[in-house]
Short mmCIF file of C-alpha atoms and ligand atoms in Angstrom, two decimals:
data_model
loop_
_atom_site.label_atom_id
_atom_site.label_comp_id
_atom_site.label_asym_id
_atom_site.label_seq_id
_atom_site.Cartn_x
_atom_site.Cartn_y
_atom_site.Cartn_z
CA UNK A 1 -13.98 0.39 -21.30
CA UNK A 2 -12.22 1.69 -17.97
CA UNK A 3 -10.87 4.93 -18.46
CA UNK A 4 -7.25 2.98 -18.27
CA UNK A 5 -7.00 -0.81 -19.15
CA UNK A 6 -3.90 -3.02 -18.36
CA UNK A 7 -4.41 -5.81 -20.18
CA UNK A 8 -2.25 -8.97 -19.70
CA UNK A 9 1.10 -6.64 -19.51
CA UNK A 10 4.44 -8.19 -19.29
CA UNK A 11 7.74 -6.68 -18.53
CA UNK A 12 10.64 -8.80 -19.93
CA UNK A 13 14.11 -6.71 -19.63
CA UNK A 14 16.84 -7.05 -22.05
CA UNK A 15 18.82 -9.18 -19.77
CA UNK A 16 15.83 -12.03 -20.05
CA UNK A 17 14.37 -10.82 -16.89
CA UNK A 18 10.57 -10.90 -16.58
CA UNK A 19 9.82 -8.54 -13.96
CA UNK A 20 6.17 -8.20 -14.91
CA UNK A 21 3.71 -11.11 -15.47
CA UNK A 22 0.23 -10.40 -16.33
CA UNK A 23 -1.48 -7.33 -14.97
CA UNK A 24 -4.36 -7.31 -15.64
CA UNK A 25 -6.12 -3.93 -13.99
CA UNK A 26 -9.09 -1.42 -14.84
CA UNK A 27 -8.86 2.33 -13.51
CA UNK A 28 -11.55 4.26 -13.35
CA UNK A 29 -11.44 8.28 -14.13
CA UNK A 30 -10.01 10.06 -11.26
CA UNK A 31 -9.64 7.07 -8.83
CA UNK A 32 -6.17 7.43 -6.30
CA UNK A 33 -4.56 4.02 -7.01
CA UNK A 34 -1.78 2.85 -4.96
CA UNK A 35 0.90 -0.03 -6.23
CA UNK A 36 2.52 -1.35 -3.39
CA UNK A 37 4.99 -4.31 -2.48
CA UNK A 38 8.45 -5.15 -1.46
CA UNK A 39 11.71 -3.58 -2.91
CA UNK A 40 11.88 -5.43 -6.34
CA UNK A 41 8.18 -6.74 -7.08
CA UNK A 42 7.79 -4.97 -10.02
CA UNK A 43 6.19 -1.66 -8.71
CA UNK A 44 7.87 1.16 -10.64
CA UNK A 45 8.58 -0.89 -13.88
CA UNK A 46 4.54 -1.46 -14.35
CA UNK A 47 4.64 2.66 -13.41
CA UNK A 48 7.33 3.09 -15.74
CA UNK A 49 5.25 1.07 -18.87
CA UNK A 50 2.19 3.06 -18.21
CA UNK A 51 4.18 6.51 -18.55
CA UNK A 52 5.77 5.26 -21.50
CA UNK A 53 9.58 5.39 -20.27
CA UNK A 54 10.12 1.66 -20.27
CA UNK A 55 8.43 -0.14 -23.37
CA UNK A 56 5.90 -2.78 -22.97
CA UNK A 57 6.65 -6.25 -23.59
CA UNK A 58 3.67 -7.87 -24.17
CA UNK A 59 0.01 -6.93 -23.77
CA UNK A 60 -2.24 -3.75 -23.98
CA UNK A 61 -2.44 -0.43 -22.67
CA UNK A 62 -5.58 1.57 -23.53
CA UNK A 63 -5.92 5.54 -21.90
CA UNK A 64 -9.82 6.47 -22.68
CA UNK A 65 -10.41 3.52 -24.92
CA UNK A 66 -7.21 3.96 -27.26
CA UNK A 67 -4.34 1.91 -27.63
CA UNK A 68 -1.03 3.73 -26.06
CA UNK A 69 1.86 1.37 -26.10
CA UNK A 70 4.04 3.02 -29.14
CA UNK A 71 3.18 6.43 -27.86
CA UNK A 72 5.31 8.36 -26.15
CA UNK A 73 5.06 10.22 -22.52
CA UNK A 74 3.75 13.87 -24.09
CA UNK A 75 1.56 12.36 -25.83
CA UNK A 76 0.08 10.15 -23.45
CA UNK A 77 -0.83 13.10 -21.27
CA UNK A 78 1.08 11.94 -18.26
CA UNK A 79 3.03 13.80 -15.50
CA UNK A 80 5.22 11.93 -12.93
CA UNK A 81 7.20 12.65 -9.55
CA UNK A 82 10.11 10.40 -8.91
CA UNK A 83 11.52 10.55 -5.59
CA UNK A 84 14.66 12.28 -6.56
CA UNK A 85 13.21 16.28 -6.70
CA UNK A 86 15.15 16.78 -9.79
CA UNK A 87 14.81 20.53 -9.48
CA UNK A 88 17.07 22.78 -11.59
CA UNK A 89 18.77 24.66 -8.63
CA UNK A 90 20.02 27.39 -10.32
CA UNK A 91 16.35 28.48 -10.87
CA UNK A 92 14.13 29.65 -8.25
CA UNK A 93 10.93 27.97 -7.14
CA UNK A 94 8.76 30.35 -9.84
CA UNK A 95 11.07 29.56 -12.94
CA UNK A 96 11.32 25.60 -11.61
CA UNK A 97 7.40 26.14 -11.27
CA UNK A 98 7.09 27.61 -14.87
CA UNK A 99 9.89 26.08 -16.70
CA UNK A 100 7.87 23.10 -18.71
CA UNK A 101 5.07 25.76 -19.47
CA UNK A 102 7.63 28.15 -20.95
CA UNK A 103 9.27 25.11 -23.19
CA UNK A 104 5.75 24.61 -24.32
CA UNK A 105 5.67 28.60 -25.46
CA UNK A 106 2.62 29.23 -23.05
CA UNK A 107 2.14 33.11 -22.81
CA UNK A 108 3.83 34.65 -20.06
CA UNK A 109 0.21 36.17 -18.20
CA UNK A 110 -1.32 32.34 -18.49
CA UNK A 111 2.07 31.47 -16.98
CA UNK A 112 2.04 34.00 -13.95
CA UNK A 113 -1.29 33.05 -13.39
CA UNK A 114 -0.87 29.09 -12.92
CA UNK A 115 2.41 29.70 -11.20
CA UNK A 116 0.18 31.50 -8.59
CA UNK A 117 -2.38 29.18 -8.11
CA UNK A 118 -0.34 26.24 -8.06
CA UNK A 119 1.67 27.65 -5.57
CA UNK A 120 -1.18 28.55 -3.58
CA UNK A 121 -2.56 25.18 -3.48
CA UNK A 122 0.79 24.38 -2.24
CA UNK A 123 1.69 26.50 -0.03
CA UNK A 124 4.53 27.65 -2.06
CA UNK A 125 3.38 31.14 -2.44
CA UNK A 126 6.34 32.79 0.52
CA UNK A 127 9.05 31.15 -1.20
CA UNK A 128 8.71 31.59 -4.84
CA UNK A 129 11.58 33.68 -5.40
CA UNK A 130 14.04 31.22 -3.10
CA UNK A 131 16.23 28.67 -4.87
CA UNK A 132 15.92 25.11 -3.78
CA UNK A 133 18.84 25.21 -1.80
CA UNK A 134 17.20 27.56 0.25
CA UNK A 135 14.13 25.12 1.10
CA UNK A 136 13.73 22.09 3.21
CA UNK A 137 12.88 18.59 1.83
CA UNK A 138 9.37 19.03 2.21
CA UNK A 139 9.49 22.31 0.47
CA UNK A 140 11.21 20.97 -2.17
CA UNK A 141 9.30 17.74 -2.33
CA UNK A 142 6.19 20.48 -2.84
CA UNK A 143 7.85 21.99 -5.85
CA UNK A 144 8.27 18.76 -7.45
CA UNK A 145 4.84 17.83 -7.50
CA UNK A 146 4.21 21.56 -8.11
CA UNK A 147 5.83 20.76 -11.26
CA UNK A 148 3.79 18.26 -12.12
CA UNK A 149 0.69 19.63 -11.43
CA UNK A 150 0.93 22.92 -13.06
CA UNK A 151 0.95 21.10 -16.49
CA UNK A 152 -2.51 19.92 -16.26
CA UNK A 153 -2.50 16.61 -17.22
CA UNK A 154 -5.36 14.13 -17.12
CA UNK A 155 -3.04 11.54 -15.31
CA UNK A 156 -0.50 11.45 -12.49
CA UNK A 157 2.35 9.19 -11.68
CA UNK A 158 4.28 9.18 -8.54
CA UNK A 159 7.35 6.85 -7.93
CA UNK A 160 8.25 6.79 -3.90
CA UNK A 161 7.57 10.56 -3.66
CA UNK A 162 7.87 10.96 -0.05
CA UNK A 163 10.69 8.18 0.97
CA UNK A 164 13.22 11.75 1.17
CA UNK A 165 11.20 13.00 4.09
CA UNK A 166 11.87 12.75 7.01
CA UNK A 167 8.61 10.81 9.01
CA UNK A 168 6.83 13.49 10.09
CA UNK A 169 7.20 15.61 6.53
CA UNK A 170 5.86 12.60 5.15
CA UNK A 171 2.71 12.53 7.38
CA UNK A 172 2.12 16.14 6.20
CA UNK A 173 2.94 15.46 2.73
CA UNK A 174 0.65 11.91 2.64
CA UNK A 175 -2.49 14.41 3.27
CA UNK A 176 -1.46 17.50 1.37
CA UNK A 177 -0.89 14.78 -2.06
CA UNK A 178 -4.82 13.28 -1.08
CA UNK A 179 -5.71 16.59 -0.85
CA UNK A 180 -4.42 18.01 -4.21
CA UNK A 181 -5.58 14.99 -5.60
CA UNK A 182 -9.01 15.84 -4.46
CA UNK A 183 -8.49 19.38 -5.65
CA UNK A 184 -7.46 18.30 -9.09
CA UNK A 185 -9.48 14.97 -9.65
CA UNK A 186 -6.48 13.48 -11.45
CA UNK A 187 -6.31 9.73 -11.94
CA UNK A 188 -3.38 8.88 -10.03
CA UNK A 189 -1.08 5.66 -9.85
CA UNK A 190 1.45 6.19 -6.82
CA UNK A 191 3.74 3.80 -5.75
CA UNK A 192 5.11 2.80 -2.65
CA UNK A 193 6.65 0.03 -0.19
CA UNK A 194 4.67 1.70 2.83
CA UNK A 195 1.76 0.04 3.47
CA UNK A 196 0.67 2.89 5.97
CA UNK A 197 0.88 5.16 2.80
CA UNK A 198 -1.30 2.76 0.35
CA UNK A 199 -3.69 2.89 3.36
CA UNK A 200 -4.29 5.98 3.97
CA UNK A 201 -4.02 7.30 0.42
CA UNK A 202 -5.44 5.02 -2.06
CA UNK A 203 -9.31 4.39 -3.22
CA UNK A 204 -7.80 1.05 -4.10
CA UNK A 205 -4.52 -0.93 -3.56
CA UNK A 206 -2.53 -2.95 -6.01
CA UNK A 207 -0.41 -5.49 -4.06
CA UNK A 208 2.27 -6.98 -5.70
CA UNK A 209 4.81 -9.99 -5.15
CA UNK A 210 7.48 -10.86 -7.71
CA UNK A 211 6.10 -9.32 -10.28
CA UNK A 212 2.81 -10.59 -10.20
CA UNK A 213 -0.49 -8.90 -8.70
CA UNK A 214 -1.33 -10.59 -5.08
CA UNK A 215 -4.89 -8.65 -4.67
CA UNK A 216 -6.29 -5.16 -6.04
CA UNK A 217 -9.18 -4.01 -3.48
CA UNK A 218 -9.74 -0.73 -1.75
CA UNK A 219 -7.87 -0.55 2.13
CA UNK A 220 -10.92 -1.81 3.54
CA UNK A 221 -11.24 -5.27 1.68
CA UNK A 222 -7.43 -5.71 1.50
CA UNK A 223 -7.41 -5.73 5.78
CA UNK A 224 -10.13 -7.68 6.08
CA UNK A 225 -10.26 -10.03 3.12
CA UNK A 226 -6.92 -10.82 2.28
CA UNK A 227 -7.01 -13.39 -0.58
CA UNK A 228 -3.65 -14.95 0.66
CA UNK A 229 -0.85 -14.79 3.68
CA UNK A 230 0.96 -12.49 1.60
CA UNK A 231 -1.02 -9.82 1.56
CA UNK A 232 -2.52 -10.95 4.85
CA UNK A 233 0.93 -10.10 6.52
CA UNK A 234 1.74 -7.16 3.94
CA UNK A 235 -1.08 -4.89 5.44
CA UNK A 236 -1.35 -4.24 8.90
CA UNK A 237 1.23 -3.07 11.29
CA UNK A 238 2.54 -4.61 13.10
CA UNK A 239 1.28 -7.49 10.53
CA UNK A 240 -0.67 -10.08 11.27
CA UNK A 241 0.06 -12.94 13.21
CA UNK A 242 0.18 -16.96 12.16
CA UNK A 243 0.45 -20.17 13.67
CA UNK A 244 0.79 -23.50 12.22
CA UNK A 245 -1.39 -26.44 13.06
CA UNK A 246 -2.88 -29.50 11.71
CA UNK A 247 -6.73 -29.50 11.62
CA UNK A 248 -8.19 -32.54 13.76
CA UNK A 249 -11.75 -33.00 14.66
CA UNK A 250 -12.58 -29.79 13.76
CA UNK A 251 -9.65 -28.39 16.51
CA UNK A 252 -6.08 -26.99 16.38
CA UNK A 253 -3.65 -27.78 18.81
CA UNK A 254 -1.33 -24.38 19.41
CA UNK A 255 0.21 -25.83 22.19
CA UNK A 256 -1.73 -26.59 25.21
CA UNK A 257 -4.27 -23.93 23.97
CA UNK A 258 -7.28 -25.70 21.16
CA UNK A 259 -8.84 -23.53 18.95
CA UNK A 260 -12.29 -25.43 18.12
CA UNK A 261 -13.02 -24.38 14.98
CA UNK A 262 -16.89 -25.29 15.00
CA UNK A 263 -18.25 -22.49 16.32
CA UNK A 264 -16.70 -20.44 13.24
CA UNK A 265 -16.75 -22.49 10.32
CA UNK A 266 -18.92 -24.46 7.99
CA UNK A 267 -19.06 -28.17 8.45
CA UNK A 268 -18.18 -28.71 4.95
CA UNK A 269 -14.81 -26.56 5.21
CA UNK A 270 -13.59 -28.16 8.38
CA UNK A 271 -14.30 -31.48 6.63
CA UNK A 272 -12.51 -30.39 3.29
CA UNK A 273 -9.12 -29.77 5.47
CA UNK A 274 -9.89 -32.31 8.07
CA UNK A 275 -6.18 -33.77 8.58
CA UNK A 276 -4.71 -31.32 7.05
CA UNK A 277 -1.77 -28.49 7.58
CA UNK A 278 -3.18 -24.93 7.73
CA UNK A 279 -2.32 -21.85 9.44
CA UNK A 280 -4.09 -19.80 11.75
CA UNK A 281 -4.08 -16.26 11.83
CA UNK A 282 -5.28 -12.75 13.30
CA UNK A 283 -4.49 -9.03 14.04
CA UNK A 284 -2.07 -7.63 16.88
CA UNK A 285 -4.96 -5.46 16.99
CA UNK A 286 -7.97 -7.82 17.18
CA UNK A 287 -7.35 -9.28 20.73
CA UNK A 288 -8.62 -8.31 24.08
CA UNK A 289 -6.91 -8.46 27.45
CA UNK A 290 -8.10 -7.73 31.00
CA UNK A 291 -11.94 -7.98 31.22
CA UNK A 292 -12.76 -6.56 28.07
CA UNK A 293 -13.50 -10.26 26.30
CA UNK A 294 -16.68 -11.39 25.58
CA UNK A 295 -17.89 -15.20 25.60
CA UNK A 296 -17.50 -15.53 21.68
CA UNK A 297 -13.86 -15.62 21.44
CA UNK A 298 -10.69 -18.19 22.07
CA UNK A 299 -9.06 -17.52 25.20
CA UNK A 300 -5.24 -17.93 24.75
CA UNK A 301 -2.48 -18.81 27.73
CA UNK A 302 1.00 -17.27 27.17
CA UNK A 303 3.99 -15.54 28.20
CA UNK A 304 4.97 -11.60 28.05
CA UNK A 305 8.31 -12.16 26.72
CA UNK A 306 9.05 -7.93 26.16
CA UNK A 307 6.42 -5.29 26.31
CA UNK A 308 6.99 -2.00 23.74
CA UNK A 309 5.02 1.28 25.36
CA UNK A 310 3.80 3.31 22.04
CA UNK A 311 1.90 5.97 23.64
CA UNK A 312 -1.29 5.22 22.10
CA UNK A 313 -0.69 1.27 22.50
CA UNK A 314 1.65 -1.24 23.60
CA UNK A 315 3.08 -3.85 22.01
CA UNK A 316 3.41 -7.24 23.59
CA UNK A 317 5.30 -9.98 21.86
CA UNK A 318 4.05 -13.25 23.81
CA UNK A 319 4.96 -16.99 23.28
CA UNK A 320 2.79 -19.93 23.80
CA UNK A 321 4.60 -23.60 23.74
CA UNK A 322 6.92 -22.01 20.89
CA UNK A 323 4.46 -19.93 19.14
CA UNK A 324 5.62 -16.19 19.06
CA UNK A 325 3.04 -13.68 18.53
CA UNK A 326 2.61 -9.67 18.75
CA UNK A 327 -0.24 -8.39 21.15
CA UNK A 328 -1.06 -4.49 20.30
CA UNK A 329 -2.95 -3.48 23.31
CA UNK A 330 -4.36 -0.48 25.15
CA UNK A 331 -1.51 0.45 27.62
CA UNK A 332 -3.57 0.23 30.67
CA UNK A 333 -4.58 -3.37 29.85
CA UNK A 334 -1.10 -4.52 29.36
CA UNK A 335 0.62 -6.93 31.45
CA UNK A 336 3.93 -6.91 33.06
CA UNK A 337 6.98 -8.72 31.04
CA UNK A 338 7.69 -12.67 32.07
CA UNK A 339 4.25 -12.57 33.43
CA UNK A 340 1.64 -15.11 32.51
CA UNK A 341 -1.56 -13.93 31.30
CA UNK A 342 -4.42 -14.72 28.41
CA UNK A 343 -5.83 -13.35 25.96
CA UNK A 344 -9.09 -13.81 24.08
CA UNK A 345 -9.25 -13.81 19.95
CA UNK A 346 -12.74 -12.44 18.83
CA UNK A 347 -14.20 -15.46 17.06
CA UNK A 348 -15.23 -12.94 13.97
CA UNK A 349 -11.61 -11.92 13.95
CA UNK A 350 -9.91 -15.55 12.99
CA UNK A 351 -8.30 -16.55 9.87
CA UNK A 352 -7.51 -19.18 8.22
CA UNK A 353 -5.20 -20.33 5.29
CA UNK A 354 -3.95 -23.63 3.33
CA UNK A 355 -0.76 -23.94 4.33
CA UNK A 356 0.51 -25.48 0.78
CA UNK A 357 -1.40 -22.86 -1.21
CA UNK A 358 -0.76 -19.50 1.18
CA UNK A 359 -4.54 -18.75 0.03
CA UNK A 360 -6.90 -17.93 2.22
CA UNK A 361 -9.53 -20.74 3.46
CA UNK A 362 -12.97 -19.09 3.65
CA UNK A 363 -14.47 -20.41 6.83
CA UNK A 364 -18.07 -19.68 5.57
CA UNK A 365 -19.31 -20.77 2.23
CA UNK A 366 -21.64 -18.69 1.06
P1 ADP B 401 10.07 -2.02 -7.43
O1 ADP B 401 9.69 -0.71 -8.03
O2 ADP B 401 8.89 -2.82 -6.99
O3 ADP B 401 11.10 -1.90 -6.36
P2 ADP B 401 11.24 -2.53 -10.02
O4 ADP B 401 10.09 -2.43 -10.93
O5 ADP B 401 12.18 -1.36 -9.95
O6 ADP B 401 10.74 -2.92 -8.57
O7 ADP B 401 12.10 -3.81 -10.41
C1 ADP B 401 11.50 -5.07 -10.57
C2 ADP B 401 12.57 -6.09 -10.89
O8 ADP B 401 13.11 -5.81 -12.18
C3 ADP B 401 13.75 -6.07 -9.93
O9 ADP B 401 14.15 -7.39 -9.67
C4 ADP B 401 14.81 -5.30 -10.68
O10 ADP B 401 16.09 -5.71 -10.28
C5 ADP B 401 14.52 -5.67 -12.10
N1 ADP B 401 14.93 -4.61 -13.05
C6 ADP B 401 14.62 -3.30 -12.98
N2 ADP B 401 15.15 -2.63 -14.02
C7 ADP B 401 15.82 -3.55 -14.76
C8 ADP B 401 16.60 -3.49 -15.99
N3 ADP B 401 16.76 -2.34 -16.65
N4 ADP B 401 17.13 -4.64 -16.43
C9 ADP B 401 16.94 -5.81 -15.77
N5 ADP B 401 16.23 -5.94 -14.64
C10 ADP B 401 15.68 -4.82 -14.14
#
């Protein structure tokens, strides 16, 4: 058994409200797992089961092979950061730092000691006798998880830890959380709505949709094997784009421009949703413009309607015969706004999905 099982849990709140259906999940020891979905799919009320604050309706929770579910958070060994600091701000960073150790009647030289080094790996050691008023978000942010750290637990929890921060704090904090994580080899469940965050962060993603899990995989597979439009369009920024069509002969009509599918897909699939609705999809990021393409790729007419400057990239949001779509494109490559140009789609960069279903249509069978 996985060093944490979820099996089949359910979260059905007093008010009849199932918030939870079936997750199902296996973590291994020390792995950086990242829950993330929209506001309101269920996200901190699975985090909430697992640290035994909110009880579990149905199903099994197992930490290191034994069951949990009537135990509560002390004794499952787990610490957790909300996104509210909740520091006591009559205290100063040392006694915030020490408080849950002296509650536990730790000695006072053990105390000193981990106080130190967690505020080393921090970067907390200038400001240890400031109160958190005096400290910015970030600092404060730091003492929070300083908090949690110092207790040496087996397991950490983080709800929305960085959504506080301003963006840039939160870029620093993203790789200074990885980076205690990699210092402490906690197992660690963090949840989010920032997909950037769950990319960046996690060994492997949860995605979740009203409650129920879309696709666990690690940021690689989840970008380029989405299982379904949902998470297909949940990861990747700006997210990826779709078209409708209906599949004939092998071809979709967007417009004047034909994708022909052949070249890409298996007889046997084209045949399956021969006549059918699907959608078409692929990354802002995947396409080439200028003299960049290569033969093996659709070449797409359209229309600049606005072009976004980044810095690093541009943005151009294009229409073909109705179809809107977002471009992400190397600045020097881009073309002017109202201009018509084309654009070529990498053939190993297409997706497809059943338009009924939302699930993804493998184009190979293999
Ligand atoms: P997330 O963390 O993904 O934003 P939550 O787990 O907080 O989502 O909430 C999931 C769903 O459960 C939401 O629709 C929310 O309104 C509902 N919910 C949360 N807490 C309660 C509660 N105590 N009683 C009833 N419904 C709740």
């Amino acid at each position: 058994m996985a060093y944490l099982t979820l099996r089949g849990i359910n979260k059905i709140y007093p008010n009849g409200f199932h918030a939870v259906h079936d997750f199902n999940m296996e973590i291994e020891k020390g792995e950086f797992i990242v829950f993330v979905g929209s506001s309101g799919c269920g996200k901190s009320t699975t985090l909430r089961m697992i640290a035994g604050l909110e009880n579990i309706s149905k199903g099994d929770f197992y930490i290191d092979g034994e069951r949990v579910n009537d135990k509560g958070p002390r004794e499952r060994g787990v610490a957790m950061v909300f996104q509210s600091y909740a520091l006591y701000p009559h205290m100063t960073v040392y006694d915030n730092l020490a408080f849950g150790l002296t509650l536990q009647g730790v000695d006072d030289d053990v105390i000193e000691k981990r106080v130190q080094s967690t505020a080393a790996i921090l970067g907390l050691t200038p400001y240890l006798e400031r109160f958190p008023r005096e400290l910015s978000g970030g600092q404060r942010q730091r003492v929070a998880v300083g908090r949690a750290i110092i207790r040496k637990v087996n397991i950490f929890l983080m709800d929305e830890p960085l959504s506080n921060l301003d963006a840039k704090q939160r870029v620093t904090m993203r790789s200074e959380i990885t980076q205690i994580h990699r210092e402490t080899g906690a197992t660690t469940i963090y949840v989010t709505h920032d997909q950037t965050e769950a990319m960046t962060m996690a060994d492997r993603i949860v995605v979740m949709k009203e409650g129920y899990i879309q696709q666990i995989g690690t940021p690689y597979d989840l970008y380029f094997n989405p299982v379904n439009m949902f998470v297909a369009g949940f990861i990747g920024e700006p997210p990826m784009n779709f078209a409708e069509a209906v599949l004939k002969n092998g071809k979709l009509e967007l417009g004047e421009n034909v994708i022909d599918l052949k070249p890409v897909a298996d007889k046997a699939v084209l045949d399956e949703y021969e006549g059918k609705e699907v959608v078409f999809g692929f990354r802002p990021e995947a396409v080439k413009v200028g003299f960049a393409a290569d033969a093996d790729s659709y070449r797409i007419r359209c229309m600049a309607d606005l072009v976004e400057l980044l810095g690093d990239n541009t943005n151009v949001y294009v229409n073909y015969d109705g179809i809107n779509s977002i471009l992400k494109v190397d600045p020097h490559d881009s073309p002017e706004i109202d201009s018509a140009f084309e654009f070529a789609i990498p053939y190993g960069s297409v997706y497809l999905f059943d338009k009924q279903t939302e699930k993804r249509i493998k184009l190979r069978k293999d």
